[in-house]
Structures are given as C-alpha cells and as structure tokens.
Amino acid sequence: IKPIKMAAVIKDSLRIDEVWGNEVSLAYNQEYAGTTDLVGVAYGKPSIVDFKQSNKPKREEWIEDYKCQLGAYYLAHKTHYGPVEQGVISIATRGLQYQEFKLSEADLSEYADKFLGRLEQFKTTIKKG
C-alpha cells in the first residue's frame, strides 16, 4: 500500500499541465536507450519528468546521477523530437514527503555532456577489460 500512497504524493504535488507521453522510450545514435517516466508540460514548460522513490529526503548533492539520467533523456528527446525547456526530478519518500528538483534547458545540456563523458569512460573501461 505504501507505493500507492507515495505515487499519490507525487500526483498531488507535481503540476502537470499536459501529458505528451508516459514511459517514453528514447534512444541516442545507437549509443544508449532508456525510458523516461513522463514527457509533457510541467509548470507551463515542455519538460521531461522522472519519478523517484526514496527512503528519506535527498540533498541536491546526492542526485548527480539523476541529473545525468535526465541529461541523457534530454539529448535523446532533442535528437528525435526537439528540445524541451526543463527537467523535473519528482521524489516521494517512504515518510510521504515530497521533493522536487528542476533543471533548466542549459542544465539539461550540461548534464547531457556529463552523461556522454561517463559513457565514453565506461566504453574505454570495457575495451581495456
């Protein structure tokens, strides 16, 4: 029952104006693929939204991986459908607290570059392996 309550916290807290798709599969140049939770308009801006569950609230410095994930989705979405203006990380905790982190398009682009750097590092490690 707890996951249902956590989902309700997100639904009641996140402002979604329009849904273009949920569980949207995205791929980039045969380099990577993933599925973002939601693409649409959030807070009046075209957005990629990622839902997260957590045992406790997150500090912003702890969510670098989430930001890189949104950057990867941004790059793939931009390649196939065009850019979005923001990314939203929407978190519900087991204690039913809500947290939200917004990334501007410039932030998304920066984290897309960071993600690609990580991907190259991973591929280099695999080749050496």
N, CA, C and O atoms as CSV, one atom per row, in Angstrom:
chain,resi,resn,atom,element,x,y,z
A,1,ILE,N,N,0.824,-1.208,0.000
A,1,ILE,CA,C,0.000,0.000,0.000
A,1,ILE,C,C,0.862,1.265,0.000
A,1,ILE,O,O,0.446,2.294,-0.533
A,2,LYS,N,N,2.043,1.199,0.584
A,2,LYS,CA,C,2.918,2.368,0.657
A,2,LYS,C,C,3.253,2.949,-0.724
A,2,LYS,O,O,3.198,4.169,-0.878
A,3,PRO,N,N,3.606,2.114,-1.762
A,3,PRO,CA,C,3.892,2.705,-3.076
A,3,PRO,C,C,2.707,3.485,-3.653
A,3,PRO,O,O,2.902,4.480,-4.351
A,4,ILE,N,N,1.499,3.046,-3.372
A,4,ILE,CA,C,0.323,3.762,-3.863
A,4,ILE,C,C,0.240,5.137,-3.201
A,4,ILE,O,O,-0.056,6.130,-3.865
A,5,LYS,N,N,0.499,5.194,-1.911
A,5,LYS,CA,C,0.480,6.474,-1.196
A,5,LYS,C,C,1.607,7.380,-1.679
A,5,LYS,O,O,1.427,8.593,-1.789
A,6,MET,N,N,2.771,6.795,-1.966
A,6,MET,CA,C,3.895,7.586,-2.469
A,6,MET,C,C,3.567,8.163,-3.840
A,6,MET,O,O,3.892,9.316,-4.126
A,7,ALA,N,N,2.927,7.367,-4.682
A,7,ALA,CA,C,2.514,7.856,-6.001
A,7,ALA,C,C,1.497,8.990,-5.860
A,7,ALA,O,O,1.532,9.956,-6.622
A,8,ALA,N,N,0.610,8.874,-4.905
A,8,ALA,CA,C,-0.385,9.923,-4.674
A,8,ALA,C,C,0.280,11.223,-4.237
A,8,ALA,O,O,-0.177,12.304,-4.610
A,9,VAL,N,N,1.350,11.134,-3.453
A,9,VAL,CA,C,2.088,12.340,-3.037
A,9,VAL,C,C,2.628,13.058,-4.267
A,9,VAL,O,O,2.532,14.281,-4.369
A,10,ILE,N,N,3.199,12.295,-5.203
A,10,ILE,CA,C,3.715,12.903,-6.437
A,10,ILE,C,C,2.572,13.497,-7.244
A,10,ILE,O,O,2.653,14.641,-7.691
A,11,LYS,N,N,1.518,12.732,-7.429
A,11,LYS,CA,C,0.372,13.199,-8.227
A,11,LYS,C,C,-0.216,14.487,-7.659
A,11,LYS,O,O,-0.597,15.385,-8.409
A,12,ASP,N,N,-0.288,14.572,-6.348
A,12,ASP,CA,C,-0.890,15.741,-5.704
A,12,ASP,C,C,0.059,16.943,-5.630
A,12,ASP,O,O,-0.390,18.072,-5.431
A,13,SER,N,N,1.350,16.710,-5.788
A,13,SER,CA,C,2.329,17.782,-5.605
A,13,SER,C,C,2.887,18.342,-6.915
A,13,SER,O,O,3.208,19.528,-6.987
A,14,LEU,N,N,3.005,17.527,-7.926
A,14,LEU,CA,C,3.605,17.905,-9.196
A,14,LEU,C,C,2.551,18.533,-10.097
A,14,LEU,O,O,1.461,17.984,-10.258
A,15,ARG,N,N,2.870,19.684,-10.685
A,15,ARG,CA,C,1.900,20.336,-11.572
A,15,ARG,C,C,2.173,19.938,-13.018
A,15,ARG,O,O,3.122,20.414,-13.640
A,16,ILE,N,N,1.340,19.073,-13.528
A,16,ILE,CA,C,1.412,18.643,-14.926
A,16,ILE,C,C,0.258,19.306,-15.665
A,16,ILE,O,O,-0.909,19.102,-15.333
A,17,ASP,N,N,0.601,20.098,-16.669
A,17,ASP,CA,C,-0.411,20.798,-17.457
A,17,ASP,C,C,-0.882,19.969,-18.652
A,17,ASP,O,O,-2.034,20.064,-19.075
A,18,GLU,N,N,0.029,19.155,-19.185
A,18,GLU,CA,C,-0.268,18.389,-20.391
A,18,GLU,C,C,0.651,17.175,-20.425
A,18,GLU,O,O,1.837,17.294,-20.120
A,19,VAL,N,N,0.129,16.020,-20.787
A,19,VAL,CA,C,0.946,14.817,-20.930
A,19,VAL,C,C,1.061,14.490,-22.412
A,19,VAL,O,O,0.058,14.327,-23.107
A,20,TRP,N,N,2.294,14.397,-22.881
A,20,TRP,CA,C,2.544,14.003,-24.273
A,20,TRP,C,C,2.815,12.513,-24.371
A,20,TRP,O,O,2.555,11.887,-25.399
A,21,GLY,N,N,3.339,11.954,-23.295
A,21,GLY,CA,C,3.615,10.523,-23.274
A,21,GLY,C,C,4.152,10.108,-21.919
A,21,GLY,O,O,4.805,10.892,-21.230
A,22,ASN,N,N,3.872,8.862,-21.540
A,22,ASN,CA,C,4.484,8.324,-20.326
A,22,ASN,C,C,5.171,7.021,-20.689
A,22,ASN,O,O,4.788,6.341,-21.641
A,23,GLU,N,N,6.206,6.680,-19.903
A,23,GLU,CA,C,7.051,5.539,-20.231
A,23,GLU,C,C,7.514,5.662,-21.689
A,23,GLU,O,O,7.337,4.748,-22.495
A,24,VAL,N,N,8.110,6.816,-22.002
A,24,VAL,CA,C,8.544,7.129,-23.361
A,24,VAL,C,C,9.936,6.542,-23.596
A,24,VAL,O,O,10.892,6.894,-22.904
A,25,SER,N,N,10.039,5.654,-24.569
A,25,SER,CA,C,11.337,5.069,-24.924
A,25,SER,C,C,12.111,6.055,-25.778
A,25,SER,O,O,11.593,6.590,-26.758
A,26,LEU,N,N,13.364,6.290,-25.393
A,26,LEU,CA,C,14.229,7.226,-26.104
A,26,LEU,C,C,15.567,6.564,-26.370
A,26,LEU,O,O,16.065,5.804,-25.540
A,27,ALA,N,N,16.152,6.851,-27.530
A,27,ALA,CA,C,17.467,6.320,-27.878
A,27,ALA,C,C,18.291,7.421,-28.527
A,27,ALA,O,O,17.750,8.367,-29.098
A,28,TYR,N,N,19.596,7.282,-28.430
A,28,TYR,CA,C,20.505,8.282,-28.985
A,28,TYR,C,C,21.597,7.596,-29.797
A,28,TYR,O,O,22.439,6.886,-29.247
A,29,ASN,N,N,21.576,7.815,-31.112
A,29,ASN,CA,C,22.650,7.379,-32.022
A,29,ASN,C,C,23.161,5.961,-31.764
A,29,ASN,O,O,24.364,5.720,-31.865
A,30,GLN,N,N,22.315,5.060,-31.449
A,30,GLN,CA,C,22.685,3.675,-31.135
A,30,GLN,C,C,23.738,3.594,-30.030
A,30,GLN,O,O,24.433,2.586,-29.897
A,31,GLU,N,N,23.850,4.670,-29.236
A,31,GLU,CA,C,24.801,4.719,-28.125
A,31,GLU,C,C,24.150,4.243,-26.826
A,31,GLU,O,O,24.768,3.541,-26.026
A,32,TYR,N,N,22.896,4.637,-26.634
A,32,TYR,CA,C,22.183,4.255,-25.426
A,32,TYR,C,C,20.689,4.410,-25.658
A,32,TYR,O,O,20.254,5.081,-26.594
A,33,ALA,N,N,19.919,3.780,-24.794
A,33,ALA,CA,C,18.466,3.892,-24.835
A,33,ALA,C,C,17.950,3.844,-23.406
A,33,ALA,O,O,18.596,3.290,-22.517
A,34,GLY,N,N,16.786,4.427,-23.199
A,34,GLY,CA,C,16.174,4.408,-21.881
A,34,GLY,C,C,14.709,4.776,-21.987
A,34,GLY,O,O,14.202,5.083,-23.067
A,35,THR,N,N,14.046,4.741,-20.862
A,35,THR,CA,C,12.622,5.057,-20.812
A,35,THR,C,C,12.392,6.111,-19.747
A,35,THR,O,O,12.615,5.873,-18.560
A,36,THR,N,N,11.946,7.270,-20.181
A,36,THR,CA,C,11.638,8.337,-19.232
A,36,THR,C,C,10.203,8.178,-18.743
A,36,THR,O,O,9.348,7.655,-19.459
A,37,ASP,N,N,9.948,8.627,-17.535
A,37,ASP,CA,C,8.623,8.429,-16.948
A,37,ASP,C,C,7.537,9.249,-17.622
A,37,ASP,O,O,6.436,8.751,-17.860
A,38,LEU,N,N,7.845,10.522,-17.936
A,38,LEU,CA,C,6.807,11.381,-18.496
A,38,LEU,C,C,7.437,12.494,-19.324
A,38,LEU,O,O,8.461,13.064,-18.948
A,39,VAL,N,N,6.811,12.792,-20.453
A,39,VAL,CA,C,7.173,13.945,-21.267
A,39,VAL,C,C,5.889,14.733,-21.470
A,39,VAL,O,O,4.852,14.171,-21.822
A,40,GLY,N,N,5.966,16.035,-21.246
A,40,GLY,CA,C,4.787,16.878,-21.408
A,40,GLY,C,C,5.073,18.282,-20.939
A,40,GLY,O,O,6.209,18.749,-21.010
A,41,VAL,N,N,4.055,18.951,-20.465
A,41,VAL,CA,C,4.198,20.315,-19.972
A,41,VAL,C,C,4.015,20.292,-18.456
A,41,VAL,O,O,2.962,19.904,-17.948
A,42,ALA,N,N,5.065,20.716,-17.742
A,42,ALA,CA,C,5.030,20.825,-16.281
A,42,ALA,C,C,5.344,22.263,-15.926
A,42,ALA,O,O,6.315,22.838,-16.420
A,43,TYR,N,N,4.533,22.834,-15.079
A,43,TYR,CA,C,4.734,24.234,-14.670
A,43,TYR,C,C,4.820,25.169,-15.883
A,43,TYR,O,O,5.571,26.144,-15.879
A,44,GLY,N,N,4.041,24.852,-16.909
A,44,GLY,CA,C,3.963,25.711,-18.086
A,44,GLY,C,C,5.090,25.568,-19.084
A,44,GLY,O,O,5.146,26.323,-20.056
A,45,LYS,N,N,6.007,24.603,-18.869
A,45,LYS,CA,C,7.154,24.442,-19.766
A,45,LYS,C,C,7.245,23.008,-20.286
A,45,LYS,O,O,7.011,22.062,-19.535
A,46,PRO,N,N,7.586,22.840,-21.575
A,46,PRO,CA,C,7.842,21.491,-22.087
A,46,PRO,C,C,8.940,20.832,-21.251
A,46,PRO,O,O,10.021,21.394,-21.076
A,47,SER,N,N,8.651,19.630,-20.736
A,47,SER,CA,C,9.515,19.025,-19.725
A,47,SER,C,C,9.654,17.518,-19.890
A,47,SER,O,O,8.798,16.837,-20.455
A,48,ILE,N,N,10.768,17.037,-19.370
A,48,ILE,CA,C,10.964,15.610,-19.132
A,48,ILE,C,C,10.902,15.439,-17.617
A,48,ILE,O,O,11.595,16.137,-16.877
A,49,VAL,N,N,10.065,14.505,-17.163
A,49,VAL,CA,C,9.859,14.316,-15.724
A,49,VAL,C,C,10.271,12.891,-15.359
A,49,VAL,O,O,9.914,11.927,-16.036
A,50,ASP,N,N,11.028,12.785,-14.276
A,50,ASP,CA,C,11.450,11.478,-13.788
A,50,ASP,C,C,10.961,11.320,-12.351
A,50,ASP,O,O,11.239,12.165,-11.499
A,51,PHE,N,N,10.237,10.242,-12.086
A,51,PHE,CA,C,9.713,9.967,-10.753
A,51,PHE,C,C,10.691,9.083,-9.991
A,51,PHE,O,O,11.259,8.146,-10.552
A,52,LYS,N,N,10.884,9.385,-8.717
A,52,LYS,CA,C,11.777,8.598,-7.873
A,52,LYS,C,C,11.099,8.325,-6.538
A,52,LYS,O,O,10.292,9.121,-6.058
A,53,GLN,N,N,11.443,7.186,-5.947
A,53,GLN,CA,C,11.049,6.874,-4.580
A,53,GLN,C,C,12.316,6.847,-3.745
A,53,GLN,O,O,13.378,6.457,-4.232
A,54,SER,N,N,12.210,7.255,-2.501
A,54,SER,CA,C,13.387,7.309,-1.644
A,54,SER,C,C,13.000,6.950,-0.214
A,54,SER,O,O,11.875,7.195,0.221
A,55,ASN,N,N,13.945,6.372,0.502
A,55,ASN,CA,C,13.702,6.079,1.911
A,55,ASN,C,C,13.669,7.346,2.746
A,55,ASN,O,O,12.947,7.421,3.740
A,56,LYS,N,N,14.451,8.345,2.343
A,56,LYS,CA,C,14.500,9.612,3.089
A,56,LYS,C,C,14.749,10.753,2.103
A,56,LYS,O,O,15.157,10.509,0.968
A,57,PRO,N,N,14.508,11.996,2.527
A,57,PRO,CA,C,14.737,13.139,1.633
A,57,PRO,C,C,16.180,13.178,1.120
A,57,PRO,O,O,17.113,12.739,1.792
A,58,LYS,N,N,16.328,13.715,-0.085
A,58,LYS,CA,C,17.634,13.796,-0.737
A,58,LYS,C,C,18.196,15.216,-0.635
A,58,LYS,O,O,17.454,16.195,-0.715
A,59,ARG,N,N,19.499,15.311,-0.460
A,59,ARG,CA,C,20.179,16.591,-0.616
A,59,ARG,C,C,20.526,16.714,-2.090
A,59,ARG,O,O,20.754,15.711,-2.767
A,60,GLU,N,N,20.567,17.943,-2.584
A,60,GLU,CA,C,20.817,18.122,-4.016
A,60,GLU,C,C,22.139,17.503,-4.453
A,60,GLU,O,O,22.233,16.978,-5.563
A,61,GLU,N,N,23.150,17.552,-3.613
A,61,GLU,CA,C,24.448,16.989,-3.994
A,61,GLU,C,C,24.415,15.462,-4.113
A,61,GLU,O,O,25.367,14.871,-4.622
A,62,TRP,N,N,23.356,14.825,-3.661
A,62,TRP,CA,C,23.232,13.373,-3.746
A,62,TRP,C,C,22.557,12.901,-5.029
A,62,TRP,O,O,22.489,11.696,-5.271
A,63,ILE,N,N,22.062,13.807,-5.849
A,63,ILE,CA,C,21.253,13.382,-7.001
A,63,ILE,C,C,21.944,13.633,-8.346
A,63,ILE,O,O,21.273,13.775,-9.369
A,64,GLU,N,N,23.253,13.686,-8.348
A,64,GLU,CA,C,24.021,13.890,-9.582
A,64,GLU,C,C,23.655,12.838,-10.636
A,64,GLU,O,O,23.504,13.172,-11.812
A,65,ASP,N,N,23.513,11.580,-10.228
A,65,ASP,CA,C,23.160,10.522,-11.184
A,65,ASP,C,C,21.783,10.761,-11.801
A,65,ASP,O,O,21.583,10.532,-12.994
A,66,TYR,N,N,20.844,11.219,-10.990
A,66,TYR,CA,C,19.506,11.517,-11.522
A,66,TYR,C,C,19.580,12.625,-12.563
A,66,TYR,O,O,18.903,12.568,-13.590
A,67,LYS,N,N,20.401,13.628,-12.297
A,67,LYS,CA,C,20.555,14.748,-13.231
A,67,LYS,C,C,21.192,14.271,-14.539
A,67,LYS,O,O,20.778,14.690,-15.620
A,68,CYS,N,N,22.191,13.404,-14.442
A,68,CYS,CA,C,22.815,12.854,-15.649
A,68,CYS,C,C,21.818,12.015,-16.448
A,68,CYS,O,O,21.819,12.040,-17.679
A,69,GLN,N,N,20.972,11.276,-15.741
A,69,GLN,CA,C,19.937,10.483,-16.405
A,69,GLN,C,C,18.991,11.406,-17.182
A,69,GLN,O,O,18.657,11.119,-18.332
A,70,LEU,N,N,18.562,12.503,-16.567
A,70,LEU,CA,C,17.696,13.452,-17.275
A,70,LEU,C,C,18.429,14.076,-18.453
A,70,LEU,O,O,17.828,14.317,-19.500
A,71,GLY,N,N,19.725,14.341,-18.294
A,71,GLY,CA,C,20.524,14.872,-19.402
A,71,GLY,C,C,20.541,13.908,-20.580
A,71,GLY,O,O,20.434,14.329,-21.732
A,72,ALA,N,N,20.674,12.622,-20.297
A,72,ALA,CA,C,20.653,11.608,-21.358
A,72,ALA,C,C,19.294,11.579,-22.053
A,72,ALA,O,O,19.223,11.519,-23.281
A,73,TYR,N,N,18.227,11.620,-21.277
A,73,TYR,CA,C,16.884,11.656,-21.868
A,73,TYR,C,C,16.702,12.918,-22.713
A,73,TYR,O,O,16.132,12.868,-23.803
A,74,TYR,N,N,17.188,14.044,-22.202
A,74,TYR,CA,C,17.081,15.317,-22.916
A,74,TYR,C,C,17.747,15.216,-24.293
A,74,TYR,O,O,17.161,15.606,-25.303
A,75,LEU,N,N,18.964,14.696,-24.322
A,75,LEU,CA,C,19.707,14.602,-25.574
A,75,LEU,C,C,18.985,13.700,-26.571
A,75,LEU,O,O,18.877,14.036,-27.750
A,76,ALA,N,N,18.495,12.565,-26.105
A,76,ALA,CA,C,17.772,11.648,-26.984
A,76,ALA,C,C,16.468,12.275,-27.479
A,76,ALA,O,O,16.126,12.152,-28.655
A,77,HIS,N,N,15.743,12.947,-26.584
A,77,HIS,CA,C,14.489,13.593,-26.974
A,77,HIS,C,C,14.753,14.707,-27.981
A,77,HIS,O,O,14.038,14.833,-28.976
A,78,LYS,N,N,15.771,15.506,-27.724
A,78,LYS,CA,C,16.130,16.617,-28.614
A,78,LYS,C,C,16.469,16.102,-30.018
A,78,LYS,O,O,16.100,16.719,-31.016
A,79,THR,N,N,17.166,14.979,-30.085
A,79,THR,CA,C,17.575,14.397,-31.362
A,79,THR,C,C,16.378,13.949,-32.188
A,79,THR,O,O,16.358,14.139,-33.404
A,80,HIS,N,N,15.380,13.354,-31.539
A,80,HIS,CA,C,14.255,12.773,-32.274
A,80,HIS,C,C,13.020,13.663,-32.355
A,80,HIS,O,O,12.291,13.623,-33.346
A,81,TYR,N,N,12.780,14.464,-31.318
A,81,TYR,CA,C,11.530,15.222,-31.247
A,81,TYR,C,C,11.719,16.724,-31.074
A,81,TYR,O,O,10.769,17.487,-31.248
A,82,GLY,N,N,12.917,17.154,-30.738
A,82,GLY,CA,C,13.169,18.563,-30.452
A,82,GLY,C,C,13.418,18.766,-28.965
A,82,GLY,O,O,13.136,17.889,-28.148
A,83,PRO,N,N,13.951,19.939,-28.626
A,83,PRO,CA,C,14.326,20.188,-27.228
A,83,PRO,C,C,13.123,20.409,-26.314
A,83,PRO,O,O,12.026,20.735,-26.768
A,84,VAL,N,N,13.353,20.227,-25.047
A,84,VAL,CA,C,12.401,20.612,-24.009
A,84,VAL,C,C,13.060,21.716,-23.196
A,84,VAL,O,O,14.270,21.919,-23.295
A,85,GLU,N,N,12.286,22.424,-22.399
A,85,GLU,CA,C,12.805,23.578,-21.667
A,85,GLU,C,C,13.275,23.249,-20.253
A,85,GLU,O,O,14.050,23.997,-19.658
A,86,GLN,N,N,12.795,22.117,-19.719
A,86,GLN,CA,C,13.216,21.792,-18.351
A,86,GLN,C,C,13.101,20.303,-18.074
A,86,GLN,O,O,12.404,19.560,-18.766
A,87,GLY,N,N,13.811,19.904,-17.039
A,87,GLY,CA,C,13.697,18.563,-16.498
A,87,GLY,C,C,13.220,18.686,-15.060
A,87,GLY,O,O,13.576,19.633,-14.359
A,88,VAL,N,N,12.423,17.736,-14.629
A,88,VAL,CA,C,11.906,17.740,-13.258
A,88,VAL,C,C,12.155,16.369,-12.645
A,88,VAL,O,O,11.735,15.347,-13.187
A,89,ILE,N,N,12.840,16.362,-11.510
A,89,ILE,CA,C,13.019,15.148,-10.728
A,89,ILE,C,C,12.025,15.241,-9.573
A,89,ILE,O,O,12.115,16.138,-8.735
A,90,SER,N,N,11.095,14.321,-9.539
A,90,SER,CA,C,9.984,14.346,-8.583
A,90,SER,C,C,10.135,13.149,-7.651
A,90,SER,O,O,10.055,12.001,-8.087
A,91,ILE,N,N,10.356,13.424,-6.361
A,91,ILE,CA,C,10.674,12.373,-5.398
A,91,ILE,C,C,9.618,12.299,-4.289
A,91,ILE,O,O,9.216,13.318,-3.728
A,92,ALA,N,N,9.185,11.086,-3.992
A,92,ALA,CA,C,8.335,10.829,-2.821
A,92,ALA,C,C,9.121,9.926,-1.881
A,92,ALA,O,O,9.718,8.937,-2.307
A,93,THR,N,N,9.114,10.272,-0.602
A,93,THR,CA,C,9.814,9.445,0.383
A,93,THR,C,C,8.840,8.472,1.043
A,93,THR,O,O,7.622,8.629,0.967
A,94,ARG,N,N,9.411,7.476,1.683
A,94,ARG,CA,C,8.586,6.498,2.401
A,94,ARG,C,C,7.785,7.170,3.508
A,94,ARG,O,O,6.733,6.670,3.907
A,95,GLY,N,N,8.274,8.295,4.001
A,95,GLY,CA,C,7.545,9.066,5.001
A,95,GLY,C,C,6.515,10.005,4.392
A,95,GLY,O,O,5.944,10.849,5.081
A,96,LEU,N,N,6.281,9.848,3.083
A,96,LEU,CA,C,5.291,10.618,2.314
A,96,LEU,C,C,5.629,12.112,2.245
A,96,LEU,O,O,4.737,12.960,2.220
A,97,GLN,N,N,6.919,12.413,2.215
A,97,GLN,CA,C,7.364,13.781,1.952
A,97,GLN,C,C,7.603,13.913,0.452
A,97,GLN,O,O,7.911,12.935,-0.229
A,98,TYR,N,N,7.458,15.125,-0.048
A,98,TYR,CA,C,7.663,15.391,-1.478
A,98,TYR,C,C,8.855,16.304,-1.676
A,98,TYR,O,O,9.041,17.274,-0.940
A,99,GLN,N,N,9.656,15.987,-2.672
A,99,GLN,CA,C,10.780,16.835,-3.069
A,99,GLN,C,C,10.776,16.963,-4.573
A,99,GLN,O,O,10.332,16.073,-5.298
A,100,GLU,N,N,11.280,18.091,-5.021
A,100,GLU,CA,C,11.320,18.334,-6.456
A,100,GLU,C,C,12.578,19.120,-6.783
A,100,GLU,O,O,12.942,20.061,-6.078
A,101,PHE,N,N,13.233,18.721,-7.861
A,101,PHE,CA,C,14.406,19.424,-8.355
A,101,PHE,C,C,14.165,19.733,-9.822
A,101,PHE,O,O,13.851,18.835,-10.603
A,102,LYS,N,N,14.311,20.998,-10.202
A,102,LYS,CA,C,14.095,21.412,-11.590
A,102,LYS,C,C,15.426,21.757,-12.234
A,102,LYS,O,O,16.291,22.378,-11.616
A,103,LEU,N,N,15.575,21.346,-13.482
A,103,LEU,CA,C,16.755,21.663,-14.271
A,103,LEU,C,C,16.316,22.482,-15.470
A,103,LEU,O,O,15.351,22.128,-16.147
A,104,SER,N,N,17.011,23.562,-15.733
A,104,SER,CA,C,16.732,24.385,-16.914
A,104,SER,C,C,17.249,23.648,-18.159
A,104,SER,O,O,17.923,22.624,-18.049
A,105,GLU,N,N,16.927,24.180,-19.327
A,105,GLU,CA,C,17.446,23.561,-20.548
A,105,GLU,C,C,18.975,23.621,-20.573
A,105,GLU,O,O,19.623,22.679,-21.029
A,106,ALA,N,N,19.549,24.711,-20.090
A,106,ALA,CA,C,21.016,24.817,-20.015
A,106,ALA,C,C,21.579,23.751,-19.075
A,106,ALA,O,O,22.609,23.145,-19.373
A,107,ASP,N,N,20.908,23.516,-17.936
A,107,ASP,CA,C,21.334,22.461,-17.009
A,107,ASP,C,C,21.250,21.094,-17.683
A,107,ASP,O,O,22.161,20.276,-17.554
A,108,LEU,N,N,20.158,20.850,-18.402
A,108,LEU,CA,C,19.986,19.570,-19.084
A,108,LEU,C,C,21.101,19.332,-20.092
A,108,LEU,O,O,21.625,18.223,-20.201
A,109,SER,N,N,21.458,20.374,-20.823
A,109,SER,CA,C,22.531,20.274,-21.803
A,109,SER,C,C,23.865,19.972,-21.118
A,109,SER,O,O,24.645,19.149,-21.599
A,110,GLU,N,N,24.118,20.634,-20.007
A,110,GLU,CA,C,25.346,20.399,-19.232
A,110,GLU,C,C,25.403,18.950,-18.732
A,110,GLU,O,O,26.442,18.297,-18.823
A,111,TYR,N,N,24.281,18.459,-18.207
A,111,TYR,CA,C,24.260,17.091,-17.695
A,111,TYR,C,C,24.264,16.056,-18.818
A,111,TYR,O,O,24.713,14.928,-18.612
A,112,ALA,N,N,23.772,16.421,-19.996
A,112,ALA,CA,C,23.894,15.536,-21.157
A,112,ALA,C,C,25.372,15.344,-21.489
A,112,ALA,O,O,25.808,14.226,-21.764
A,113,ASP,N,N,26.140,16.426,-21.463
A,113,ASP,CA,C,27.585,16.334,-21.715
A,113,ASP,C,C,28.268,15.471,-20.656
A,113,ASP,O,O,29.134,14.658,-20.978
A,114,LYS,N,N,27.879,15.648,-19.397
A,114,LYS,CA,C,28.456,14.834,-18.323
A,114,LYS,C,C,28.130,13.357,-18.539
A,114,LYS,O,O,28.979,12.488,-18.341
A,115,PHE,N,N,26.888,13.086,-18.948
A,115,PHE,CA,C,26.494,11.709,-19.201
A,115,PHE,C,C,27.331,11.110,-20.330
A,115,PHE,O,O,27.819,9.986,-20.215
A,116,LEU,N,N,27.496,11.862,-21.423
A,116,LEU,CA,C,28.288,11.352,-22.543
A,116,LEU,C,C,29.734,11.092,-22.119
A,116,LEU,O,O,30.356,10.136,-22.582
A,117,GLY,N,N,30.263,11.931,-21.251
A,117,GLY,CA,C,31.607,11.707,-20.714
A,117,GLY,C,C,31.676,10.410,-19.932
A,117,GLY,O,O,32.629,9.643,-20.073
A,118,ARG,N,N,30.677,10.165,-19.115
A,118,ARG,CA,C,30.620,8.915,-18.341
A,118,ARG,C,C,30.506,7.713,-19.273
A,118,ARG,O,O,31.125,6.675,-19.041
A,119,LEU,N,N,29.704,7.867,-20.335
A,119,LEU,CA,C,29.514,6.779,-21.293
A,119,LEU,C,C,30.833,6.449,-21.984
A,119,LEU,O,O,31.175,5.276,-22.132
A,120,GLU,N,N,31.570,7.461,-22.403
A,120,GLU,CA,C,32.874,7.242,-23.050
A,120,GLU,C,C,33.843,6.553,-22.091
A,120,GLU,O,O,34.575,5.642,-22.477
A,121,GLN,N,N,33.837,7.001,-20.840
A,121,GLN,CA,C,34.705,6.404,-19.824
A,121,GLN,C,C,34.349,4.921,-19.643
A,121,GLN,O,O,35.238,4.076,-19.532
A,122,PHE,N,N,33.061,4.615,-19.614
A,122,PHE,CA,C,32.595,3.235,-19.478
A,122,PHE,C,C,33.051,2.388,-20.665
A,122,PHE,O,O,33.549,1.277,-20.485
A,123,LYS,N,N,32.879,2.921,-21.887
A,123,LYS,CA,C,33.272,2.177,-23.090
A,123,LYS,C,C,34.777,1.927,-23.114
A,123,LYS,O,O,35.221,0.855,-23.525
A,124,THR,N,N,35.560,2.905,-22.679
A,124,THR,CA,C,37.011,2.734,-22.615
A,124,THR,C,C,37.378,1.656,-21.618
A,124,THR,O,O,38.262,0.841,-21.882
A,125,THR,N,N,36.710,1.641,-20.474
A,125,THR,CA,C,36.967,0.624,-19.446
A,125,THR,C,C,36.629,-0.771,-19.969
A,125,THR,O,O,37.367,-1.725,-19.722
A,126,ILE,N,N,35.523,-0.889,-20.685
A,126,ILE,CA,C,35.096,-2.179,-21.227
A,126,ILE,C,C,36.122,-2.693,-22.251
A,126,ILE,O,O,36.454,-3.878,-22.255
A,127,LYS,N,N,36.621,-1.801,-23.114
A,127,LYS,CA,C,37.604,-2.196,-24.130
A,127,LYS,C,C,38.891,-2.709,-23.500
A,127,LYS,O,O,39.517,-3.641,-24.005
A,128,LYS,N,N,39.278,-2.082,-22.381
A,128,LYS,CA,C,40.508,-2.491,-21.683
A,128,LYS,C,C,40.324,-3.829,-20.973
A,128,LYS,O,O,41.264,-4.609,-20.818
A,129,GLY,N,N,39.059,-4.075,-20.537
A,129,GLY,CA,C,38.727,-5.214,-19.692
A,129,GLY,C,C,39.124,-6.519,-20.225
A,129,GLY,O,O,38.888,-7.545,-19.586
